Coordinates of C-alpha atoms and ligand atoms in Angstrom, one line a residue:
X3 CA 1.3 4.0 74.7
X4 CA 0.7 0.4 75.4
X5 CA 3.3 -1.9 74.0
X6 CA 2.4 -4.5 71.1
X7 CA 3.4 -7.4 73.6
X8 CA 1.1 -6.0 76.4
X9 CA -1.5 -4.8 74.2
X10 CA -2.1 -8.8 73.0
X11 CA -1.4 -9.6 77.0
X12 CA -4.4 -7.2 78.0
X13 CA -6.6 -8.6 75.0
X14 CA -5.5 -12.4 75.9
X15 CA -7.4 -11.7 79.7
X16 CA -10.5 -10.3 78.1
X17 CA -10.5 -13.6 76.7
X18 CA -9.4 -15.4 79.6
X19 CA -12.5 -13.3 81.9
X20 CA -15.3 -14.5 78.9
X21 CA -13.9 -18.0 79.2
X22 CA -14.5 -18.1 82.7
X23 CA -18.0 -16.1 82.8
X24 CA -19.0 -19.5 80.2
X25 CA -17.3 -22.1 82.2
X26 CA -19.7 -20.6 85.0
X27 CA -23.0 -20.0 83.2
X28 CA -22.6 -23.2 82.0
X29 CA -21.8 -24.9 86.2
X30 CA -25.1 -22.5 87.2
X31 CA -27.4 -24.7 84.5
X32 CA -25.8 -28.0 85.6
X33 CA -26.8 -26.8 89.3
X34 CA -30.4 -25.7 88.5
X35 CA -30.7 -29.1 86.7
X36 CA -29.5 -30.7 89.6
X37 CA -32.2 -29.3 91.4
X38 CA -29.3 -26.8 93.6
X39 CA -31.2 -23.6 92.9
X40 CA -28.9 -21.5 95.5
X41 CA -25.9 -23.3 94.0
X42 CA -26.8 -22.2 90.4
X43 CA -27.9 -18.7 92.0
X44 CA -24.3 -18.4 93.1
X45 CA -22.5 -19.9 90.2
X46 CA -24.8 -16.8 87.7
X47 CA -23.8 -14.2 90.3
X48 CA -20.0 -15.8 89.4
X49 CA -20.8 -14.9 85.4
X50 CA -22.2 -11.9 86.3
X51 CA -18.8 -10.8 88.0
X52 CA -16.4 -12.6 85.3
X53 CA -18.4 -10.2 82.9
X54 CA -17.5 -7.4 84.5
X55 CA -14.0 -8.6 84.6
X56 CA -13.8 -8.8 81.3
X57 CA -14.9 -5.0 80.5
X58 CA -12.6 -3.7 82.7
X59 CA -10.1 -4.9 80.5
X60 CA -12.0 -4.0 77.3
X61 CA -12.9 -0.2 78.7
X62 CA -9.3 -0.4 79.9
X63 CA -7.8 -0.9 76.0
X64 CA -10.2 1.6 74.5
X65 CA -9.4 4.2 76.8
X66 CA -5.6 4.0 76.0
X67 CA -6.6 4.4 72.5
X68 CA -5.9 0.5 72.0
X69 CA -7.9 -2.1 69.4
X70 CA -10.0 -4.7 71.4
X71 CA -9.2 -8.0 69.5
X72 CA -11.7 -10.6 71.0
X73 CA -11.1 -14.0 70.4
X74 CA -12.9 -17.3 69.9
X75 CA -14.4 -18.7 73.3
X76 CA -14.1 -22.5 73.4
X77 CA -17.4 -24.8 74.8
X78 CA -17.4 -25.4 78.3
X79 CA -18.1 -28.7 79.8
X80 CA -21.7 -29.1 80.3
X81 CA -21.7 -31.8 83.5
X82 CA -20.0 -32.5 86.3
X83 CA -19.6 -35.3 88.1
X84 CA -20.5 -33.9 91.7
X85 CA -21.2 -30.6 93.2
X86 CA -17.5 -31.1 94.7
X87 CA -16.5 -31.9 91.4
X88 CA -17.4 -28.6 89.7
X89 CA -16.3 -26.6 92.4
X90 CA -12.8 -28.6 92.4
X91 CA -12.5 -27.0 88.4
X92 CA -13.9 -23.5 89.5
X93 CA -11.3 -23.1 92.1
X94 CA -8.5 -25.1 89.5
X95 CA -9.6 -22.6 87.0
X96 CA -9.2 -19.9 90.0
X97 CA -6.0 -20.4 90.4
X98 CA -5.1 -20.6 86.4
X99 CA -6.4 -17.4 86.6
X100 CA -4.6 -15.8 89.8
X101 CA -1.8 -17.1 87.0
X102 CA -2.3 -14.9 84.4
X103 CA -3.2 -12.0 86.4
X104 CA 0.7 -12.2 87.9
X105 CA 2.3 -12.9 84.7
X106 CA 0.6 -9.5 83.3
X107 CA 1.2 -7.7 86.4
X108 CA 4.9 -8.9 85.9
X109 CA 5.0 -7.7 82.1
X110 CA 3.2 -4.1 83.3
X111 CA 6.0 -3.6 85.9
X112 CA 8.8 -5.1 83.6
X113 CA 7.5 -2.3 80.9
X114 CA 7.0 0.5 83.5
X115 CA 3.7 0.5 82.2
X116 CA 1.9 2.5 85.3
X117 CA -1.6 2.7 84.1
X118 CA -1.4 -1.1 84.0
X119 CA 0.3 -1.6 87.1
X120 CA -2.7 0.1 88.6
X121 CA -5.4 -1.2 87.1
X122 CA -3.9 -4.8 87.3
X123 CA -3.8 -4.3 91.3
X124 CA -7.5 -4.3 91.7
X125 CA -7.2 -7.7 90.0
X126 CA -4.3 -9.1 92.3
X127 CA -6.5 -8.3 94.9
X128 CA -9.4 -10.0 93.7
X129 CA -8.1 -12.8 92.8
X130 CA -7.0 -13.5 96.3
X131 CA -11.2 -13.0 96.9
X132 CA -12.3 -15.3 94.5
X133 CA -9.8 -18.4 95.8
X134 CA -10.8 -17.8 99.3
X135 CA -14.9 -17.5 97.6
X136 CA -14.6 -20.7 95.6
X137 CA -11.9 -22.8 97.9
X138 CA -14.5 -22.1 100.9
X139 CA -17.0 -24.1 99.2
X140 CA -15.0 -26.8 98.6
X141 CA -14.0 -27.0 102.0
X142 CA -17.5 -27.5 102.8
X143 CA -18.6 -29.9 100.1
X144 CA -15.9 -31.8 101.4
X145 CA -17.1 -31.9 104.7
X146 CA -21.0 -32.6 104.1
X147 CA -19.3 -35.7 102.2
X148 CA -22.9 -37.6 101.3
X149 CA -25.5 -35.9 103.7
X150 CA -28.2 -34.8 101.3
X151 CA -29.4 -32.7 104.4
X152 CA -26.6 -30.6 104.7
X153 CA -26.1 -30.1 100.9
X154 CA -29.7 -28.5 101.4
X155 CA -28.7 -26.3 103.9
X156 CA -25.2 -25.2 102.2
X157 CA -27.7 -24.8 99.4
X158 CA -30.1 -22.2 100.9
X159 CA -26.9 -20.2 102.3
X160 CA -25.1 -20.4 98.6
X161 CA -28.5 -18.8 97.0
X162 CA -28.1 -15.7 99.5
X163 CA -25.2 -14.1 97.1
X164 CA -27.1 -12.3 94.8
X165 CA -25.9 -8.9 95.4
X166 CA -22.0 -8.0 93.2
X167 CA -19.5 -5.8 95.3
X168 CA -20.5 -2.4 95.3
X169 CA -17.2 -1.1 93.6
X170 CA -17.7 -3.7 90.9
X171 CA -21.1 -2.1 89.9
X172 CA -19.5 1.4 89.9
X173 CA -16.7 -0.1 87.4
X174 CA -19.4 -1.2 85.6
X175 CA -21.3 1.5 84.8
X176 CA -18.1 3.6 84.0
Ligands
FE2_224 FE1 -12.2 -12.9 86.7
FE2_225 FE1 -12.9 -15.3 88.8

């Protein structure tokens, strides 16, 4: 049995996971308007994992014989100031997340709650993934500064992710 305090705790991320997956559909349009196809090719791929997120928790609950409770999903921002600027808040919104992720891990262990211990480790781990993902990109935004050339180039190399991990696609289809 999950308890009533983890139960809301595991429904709250589902939320959290749908929050982001918006907050990124919505950066991959401000990209494509921006003319930044690779960029917005990226920031779907982003959704497309932050979906999957979120039904790992949602298959999670109904498997345990748990109600899903989904909750209202606020409007995202729809522009950004920069390219740097939007990746700035993914990576902000990162590390909000990396936040939760231990707080729940930290409720699973303080309940002895062993299914969720082990299911919530996949997610420690890929949280670490994602800041390195999304702080990389900063780190280069912030060294192409103004040159329009190399924001081309960074471009071309950011619309090459298309593909989701392999073990995502497998939780997926579970
Ligand atoms: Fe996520
Ligand atoms: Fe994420």
């Amino acid at each position: 049995m999950i308890s009533k305090k983890m139960l809301e705790a595991l429904n709250d991320q589902i939320h959290h996971e749908l929050e982001s997956a918006y907050i990124y559909l919505s950066m991959s349009a401000y990209f494509q308007a921006e003319n930044l196809p690779g960029f917005a090719q990226w920031m779907k791929t982003q959704f497309d994992e932050e979906m999957i997120h979120a039904f790992k928790f949602y298959n999670f609950i109904l498997a345990r014989k748990e109600r899903v409770v989904l909750q209202a999903i606020a409007a995202p921002q729809a522009k950004y100031d920069s390219p740097l600027d939007a990746f700035e808040q993914a990576l902000a919104h990162e590390q909000k997340i990396t936040g939760d992720i231990h707080k729940l891990y930290k409720l699973a262990n303080e309940e002895g709650d062993y299914p969720s211990i082990s299911m919530l480790q996949w997610f420690v781990d890929e949280q670490v993934e994602e800041e390195e993902n999304v702080g990389g990109v900063v780190d280069d935004l912030k060294r192409i500064k103004d040159s329009g050339q190399a924001l081309l180039l960074l471009d071309r190399e950011l619309g090459q992710r298309t593909a989701v991990a392999q073990e995502d696609t497998a939780a997926q289809s579970q």
